[in-house]
GROMACS .gro file of C-alpha atoms in nm:
model
  291
    1MET     CA    1   6.331  10.607   9.859
    2ASP     CA    2   6.388  10.656   9.487
    3ALA     CA    3   6.756  10.624   9.386
    4ASP     CA    4   6.739  10.921   9.148
    5TYR     CA    5   6.596  11.139   9.425
    6LEU     CA    6   6.872  11.031   9.663
    7LEU     CA    7   7.134  11.117   9.403
    8ASP     CA    8   6.975  11.456   9.342
    9ILE     CA    9   6.973  11.555   9.708
   10GLN     CA   10   7.326  11.421   9.750
   11LEU     CA   11   7.455  11.633   9.463
   12GLU     CA   12   7.272  11.941   9.589
   13ALA     CA   13   7.405  11.890   9.943
   14PHE     CA   14   7.762  11.844   9.814
   15ASP     CA   15   7.737  12.163   9.613
   16LEU     CA   16   7.599  12.365   9.906
   17LEU     CA   17   7.855  12.237  10.154
   18SER     CA   18   8.142  12.281   9.909
   19GLN     CA   19   8.046  12.643   9.844
   20PHE     CA   20   8.019  12.711  10.217
   21ILE     CA   21   8.357  12.556  10.305
   22ASN     CA   22   8.537  12.715  10.011
   23ASN     CA   23   8.387  13.064  10.046
   24ILE     CA   24   8.261  13.133  10.401
   25PRO     CA   25   8.380  12.853  10.635
   26ASP     CA   26   8.392  13.084  10.939
   27ALA     CA   27   8.056  13.255  10.881
   28ILE     CA   28   7.896  13.090  11.185
   29SER     CA   29   8.034  13.227  11.510
   30TYR     CA   30   8.059  13.084  11.860
   31LYS     CA   31   7.815  13.352  11.973
   32LEU     CA   32   7.551  13.256  11.716
   33VAL     CA   33   7.574  12.887  11.805
   34TYR     CA   34   7.531  12.939  12.177
   35GLN     CA   35   7.254  13.193  12.132
   36LEU     CA   36   7.061  12.925  11.944
   37VAL     CA   37   7.150  12.665  12.208
   38GLN     CA   38   6.986  12.886  12.473
   39GLN     CA   39   6.688  12.975  12.256
   40ILE     CA   40   6.576  12.624  12.161
   41GLY     CA   41   6.751  12.409  12.422
   42CYS     CA   42   6.950  12.190  12.181
   43ASP     CA   43   7.313  12.078  12.190
   44PRO     CA   44   7.583  12.287  12.013
   45LYS     CA   45   7.628  12.037  11.728
   46TYR     CA   46   7.261  12.051  11.631
   47ALA     CA   47   7.253  12.429  11.672
   48TYR     CA   48   7.552  12.460  11.438
   49THR     CA   49   7.390  12.227  11.185
   50LEU     CA   50   7.071  12.437  11.183
   51LEU     CA   51   7.275  12.753  11.129
   52LEU     CA   52   7.476  12.581  10.856
   53ALA     CA   53   7.155  12.483  10.676
   54ALA     CA   54   7.027  12.840  10.699
   55ALA     CA   55   7.360  12.978  10.572
   56CYS     CA   56   7.334  12.740  10.274
   57GLY     CA   57   6.983  12.865  10.195
   58LEU     CA   58   6.785  12.560  10.308
   59ASP     CA   59   6.426  12.614  10.419
   60THR     CA   60   6.391  12.317  10.653
   61ASN     CA   61   6.042  12.418  10.771
   62GLY     CA   62   5.860  12.495  10.446
   63ASN     CA   63   6.043  12.286  10.184
   64PRO     CA   64   6.021  11.902  10.211
   65ARG     CA   65   6.319  11.852   9.978
   66HIS     CA   66   6.532  12.088  10.185
   67ARG     CA   67   6.420  11.905  10.498
   68ASP     CA   68   6.540  11.575  10.347
   69ILE     CA   69   6.876  11.731  10.257
   70PHE     CA   70   6.910  11.855  10.613
   71GLN     CA   71   6.809  11.529  10.784
   72MET     CA   72   6.974  11.285  10.546
   73VAL     CA   73   7.300  11.469  10.466
   74PHE     CA   74   7.366  11.771  10.686
   75VAL     CA   75   7.289  11.607  11.022
   76PRO     CA   76   7.515  11.301  10.974
   77ALA     CA   77   7.781  11.513  10.798
   78VAL     CA   78   7.854  11.754  11.085
   79HIS     CA   79   8.088  11.659  11.371
   80LEU     CA   80   8.170  11.870  11.677
   81LEU     CA   81   8.529  11.766  11.746
   82ASP     CA   82   8.723  11.764  12.073
   83VAL     CA   83   9.044  11.970  12.066
   84ARG     CA   84   9.197  11.756  12.342
   85GLU     CA   85   9.161  11.437  12.141
   86TYR     CA   86   9.391  11.576  11.872
   87GLN     CA   87   9.628  11.752  12.111
   88GLU     CA   88   9.700  11.407  12.257
   89ASN     CA   89   9.804  11.276  11.915
   90ARG     CA   90  10.176  11.191  11.929
   91TYR     CA   91  10.263  11.397  11.622
   92TYR     CA   92  10.096  11.713  11.756
   93SER     CA   93  10.247  11.668  12.102
   94ASP     CA   94  10.599  11.561  11.998
   95ILE     CA   95  10.683  11.781  11.698
   96ASP     CA   96  10.753  12.153  11.744
   97PHE     CA   97  10.643  12.370  11.453
   98ARG     CA   98  10.809  12.705  11.506
   99GLN     CA   99  10.823  12.905  11.185
  100LYS     CA  100  11.103  12.805  10.946
  101THR     CA  101  11.179  12.891  10.580
  102GLN     CA  102  11.360  12.681  10.317
  103ASN     CA  103  11.379  12.843   9.972
  104ARG     CA  104  11.018  12.840   9.840
  105TRP     CA  105  10.886  12.659  10.146
  106GLN     CA  106  10.774  12.796  10.481
  107LEU     CA  107  10.683  12.591  10.787
  108ARG     CA  108  10.429  12.762  11.013
  109GLN     CA  109  10.125  12.718  11.236
  110MET     CA  110   9.773  12.799  11.122
  111HIS     CA  111   9.446  12.805  11.319
  112TYR     CA  112   9.085  12.708  11.288
  113LYS     CA  113   8.852  12.957  11.453
  114PRO     CA  114   8.574  12.830  11.681
  115PHE     CA  115   8.307  12.677  11.455
  116GLU     CA  116   8.509  12.725  11.138
  117ALA     CA  117   8.408  12.441  10.905
  118PHE     CA  118   8.651  12.203  10.733
  119VAL     CA  119   8.651  11.857  10.580
  120CYS     CA  120   8.746  11.624  10.863
  121ASN     CA  121   8.742  11.274  10.710
  122ASP     CA  122   8.687  11.066  10.399
  123ILE     CA  123   8.338  11.036  10.251
  124GLU     CA  124   8.107  10.786  10.423
  125THR     CA  125   7.844  10.586  10.233
  126THR     CA  126   7.512  10.485  10.391
  127ALA     CA  127   7.337  10.150  10.344
  128GLU     CA  128   7.112  10.322  10.086
  129GLY     CA  129   7.418  10.433   9.887
  130LEU     CA  130   7.399  10.797   9.994
  131GLN     CA  131   7.747  10.953  10.013
  132ILE     CA  132   7.798  11.176  10.317
  133PRO     CA  133   8.080  11.434  10.331
  134GLN     CA  134   8.239  11.468  10.674
  135ILE     CA  135   8.243  11.825  10.810
  136GLY     CA  136   8.421  11.910  11.134
  137VAL     CA  137   8.416  12.209  11.367
  138PHE     CA  138   8.577  12.285  11.703
  139ALA     CA  139   8.411  12.490  11.975
  140GLU     CA  140   8.746  12.658  12.049
  141PRO     CA  141   9.052  12.765  11.847
  142PHE     CA  142   9.266  12.483  11.711
  143ALA     CA  143   9.627  12.520  11.592
  144TYR     CA  144   9.775  12.294  11.326
  145PRO     CA  145  10.104  12.284  11.130
  146ALA     CA  146  10.126  12.379  10.764
  147VAL     CA  147  10.379  12.410  10.485
  148MET     CA  148  10.340  12.705  10.248
  149GLN     CA  149  10.483  12.687   9.895
  150ASP     CA  150  10.526  13.033   9.744
  151GLN     CA  151  10.263  13.166   9.990
  152ARG     CA  152  10.016  12.890   9.896
  153ILE     CA  153   9.910  12.623  10.141
  154TRP     CA  154  10.074  12.304  10.017
  155MET     CA  155  10.036  12.062  10.308
  156THR     CA  156   9.871  12.064  10.648
  157ILE     CA  157   9.829  11.824  10.934
  158THR     CA  158   9.467  11.878  11.034
  159PRO     CA  159   9.214  11.634  11.181
  160ASN     CA  160   9.140  11.535  10.820
  161GLU     CA  161   9.493  11.397  10.774
  162VAL     CA  162   9.482  11.233  11.117
  163GLU     CA  163   9.150  11.058  11.052
  164THR     CA  164   9.214  10.960  10.690
  165MET     CA  165   9.547  10.798  10.779
  166LYS     CA  166   9.419  10.584  11.069
  167THR     CA  167   9.346  10.281  10.850
  168PRO     CA  168   9.674  10.300  10.652
  169LEU     CA  169   9.863  10.324  10.981
  170LEU     CA  170   9.685  10.013  11.107
  171HIS     CA  171   9.796   9.828  10.792
  172ALA     CA  172  10.158   9.950  10.799
  173ALA     CA  173  10.401   9.673  10.902
  174GLY     CA  174  10.745   9.543  10.816
  175HIS     CA  175  10.933   9.749  10.559
  176VAL     CA  176  10.704  10.041  10.482
  177LEU     CA  177  10.724  10.285  10.192
  178THR     CA  178  10.529  10.607  10.148
  179TYR     CA  179  10.500  10.807   9.826
  180GLY     CA  180  10.487  11.174   9.922
  181LEU     CA  181  10.655  11.340  10.220
  182GLY     CA  182  10.432  11.629  10.324
  183LEU     CA  183  10.510  11.707  10.687
  184GLY     CA  184  10.609  11.350  10.766
  185TYR     CA  185  10.294  11.265  10.962
  186PHE     CA  186  10.246  10.917  10.819
  187ALA     CA  187  10.619  10.841  10.841
  188TYR     CA  188  10.637  10.952  11.204
  189MET     CA  189  10.330  10.763  11.322
  190ALA     CA  190  10.435  10.450  11.131
  191SER     CA  191  10.786  10.465  11.277
  192LEU     CA  192  10.640  10.448  11.629
  193LYS     CA  193  10.490  10.105  11.561
  194HIS     CA  194  10.689   9.809  11.697
  195ASP     CA  195  10.599   9.596  11.394
  196VAL     CA  196  10.740   9.854  11.151
  197GLN     CA  197  11.107   9.785  11.080
  198SER     CA  198  11.175  10.073  10.842
  199VAL     CA  199  10.999  10.364  10.669
  200THR     CA  200  11.120  10.479  10.327
  201ILE     CA  201  10.987  10.812  10.199
  202VAL     CA  202  10.990  10.883   9.825
  203GLU     CA  203  10.970  11.256   9.746
  204ARG     CA  204  11.082  11.443   9.434
  205ASP     CA  205  11.112  11.799   9.570
  206GLU     CA  206  11.456  11.863   9.721
  207ASP     CA  207  11.346  12.182   9.899
  208ILE     CA  208  11.075  12.007  10.099
  209ILE     CA  209  11.315  11.721  10.173
  210GLN     CA  210  11.570  11.967  10.313
  211LEU     CA  211  11.302  12.143  10.518
  212PHE     CA  212  11.197  11.805  10.657
  213LYS     CA  213  11.552  11.691  10.731
  214THR     CA  214  11.646  12.023  10.892
  215CYS     CA  215  11.335  12.103  11.097
  216ILE     CA  216  11.125  11.792  11.146
  217LEU     CA  217  11.323  11.467  11.117
  218PRO     CA  218  11.564  11.553  11.404
  219GLN     CA  219  11.259  11.551  11.634
  220PHE     CA  220  11.155  11.195  11.539
  221SER     CA  221  11.210  10.956  11.830
  222GLU     CA  222  11.263  10.667  11.583
  223LYS     CA  223  11.453  10.861  11.317
  224GLU     CA  224  11.693  10.571  11.259
  225LYS     CA  225  11.403  10.390  11.089
  226ILE     CA  226  11.359  10.669  10.834
  227THR     CA  227  11.514  10.684  10.484
  228VAL     CA  228  11.432  10.960  10.234
  229ILE     CA  229  11.477  10.897   9.860
  230THR     CA  230  11.459  11.168   9.595
  231ASP     CA  231  11.260  11.023   9.306
  232ASP     CA  232  10.935  11.051   9.114
  233ALA     CA  233  10.674  10.820   9.265
  234LEU     CA  234  10.556  10.668   8.937
  235HIS     CA  235  10.914  10.604   8.825
  236HIS     CA  236  10.998  10.445   9.159
  237ALA     CA  237  10.685  10.228   9.160
  238ALA     CA  238  10.763  10.104   8.809
  239TYR     CA  239  11.137  10.043   8.833
  240VAL     CA  240  11.257  10.037   9.196
  241LEU     CA  241  10.974   9.906   9.413
  242PRO     CA  242  10.948   9.566   9.235
  243CYS     CA  243  11.310   9.492   9.326
  244SER     CA  244  11.285   9.604   9.691
  245ASN     CA  245  11.201   9.422  10.014
  246CYS     CA  246  10.901   9.646  10.076
  247ASN     CA  247  10.593   9.497  10.246
  248TYR     CA  248  10.355   9.791  10.246
  249VAL     CA  249  10.303  10.110  10.040
  250PHE     CA  250  10.099  10.417  10.126
  251ALA     CA  251  10.055  10.670   9.842
  252ASP     CA  252   9.979  11.030   9.941
  253LEU     CA  253  10.061  11.231   9.629
  254TRP     CA  254   9.768  11.468   9.586
  255HIS     CA  255   9.611  11.771   9.749
  256ASP     CA  256   9.251  11.656   9.700
  257VAL     CA  257   9.026  11.445   9.478
  258SER     CA  258   9.045  11.685   9.183
  259ASP     CA  259   9.418  11.641   9.129
  260GLY     CA  260   9.435  11.293   9.283
  261LEU     CA  261   9.221  11.091   9.044
  262PRO     CA  262   9.463  11.077   8.745
  263ILE     CA  263   9.765  11.000   8.965
  264TYR     CA  264   9.568  10.737   9.157
  265LEU     CA  265   9.473  10.560   8.835
  266LYS     CA  266   9.834  10.560   8.715
  267MET     CA  267   9.957  10.416   9.046
  268LYS     CA  268   9.688  10.146   9.046
  269LYS     CA  269   9.813  10.026   8.706
  270LEU     CA  270  10.158   9.967   8.858
  271GLU     CA  271  10.042   9.751   9.151
  272HIS     CA  272  10.076   9.428   8.954
  273LEU     CA  273  10.452   9.483   8.930
  274SER     CA  274  10.479   9.428   9.307
  275PRO     CA  275  10.226   9.150   9.378
  276ASP     CA  276  10.351   9.080   9.732
  277VAL     CA  277  10.314   9.443   9.845
  278LYS     CA  278   9.995   9.576  10.006
  279PHE     CA  279   9.894   9.921   9.874
  280ASP     CA  280   9.679  10.190  10.038
  281TYR     CA  281   9.592  10.533   9.898
  282TRP     CA  282   9.504  10.855  10.076
  283ILE     CA  283   9.129  10.945  10.057
  284GLU     CA  284   9.068  10.647   9.828
  285LYS     CA  285   8.698  10.625   9.914
  286SER     CA  286   8.646  10.985   9.804
  287ILE     CA  287   8.846  10.932   9.485
  288LYS     CA  288   8.642  10.624   9.396
  289CYS     CA  289   8.323  10.832   9.413
  290TYR     CA  290   8.443  11.007   9.095
  291LEU     CA  291   8.514  10.690   8.895
   0.00000   0.00000   0.00000
């Protein structure tokens, strides 16, 4: 298939899915999905994907281009996730997230509704070079922890964070350093590994550090492995990291691709200062799509 055509349908699909997730992610209800399941005898994932295509304005019967967008992007993009798989994750099961407030920060639980759409993983690329966004839904409500900064969602631990940190967690070993604290998911999961000796967290915001130390760190089973340093990540990477005994760095300093690209590029330029350290970056595959 022509490369220009593939790029065109990819861009159109990205735009449609982005608008849906940003504006009406919960527009497709449990009732609608299972009505369609009964009507045409398909599984819930396919029924949801058909409804998603219709909600995005695709005419999959009468428009060949729309049919290609549906088959080549929408179908592989959608994932019906299992709530139990994530409830068994050690972070979800071990850390209690009752509501707490620390200055501008608030720790609380949020929920996905049944069949509410969200990005659930990093972008995947097919053999043909087609980039596929990863969209997840649950068939039942799903609770997840969040930090609000001045009433704005600043950090969450959703299936997206869980999935996009699986590879960095596999790589983490020895003396580990992470740029960016968030809710401590990476630090906690890394600290559980027998081959991780220590986890140093570099975070510049004192309020979020205090919230973490007060409400979350005391619940860590391996909290003696954890050290929190107040510093700017780029300053630390330039002047402190090269003199440390660190073996592995994971950088998680951005909310999404839009604000991540410039910081990512600045961090990459500092890698050569620590040639013996392995670096990983959150959602790097998605960021690279914009280079």
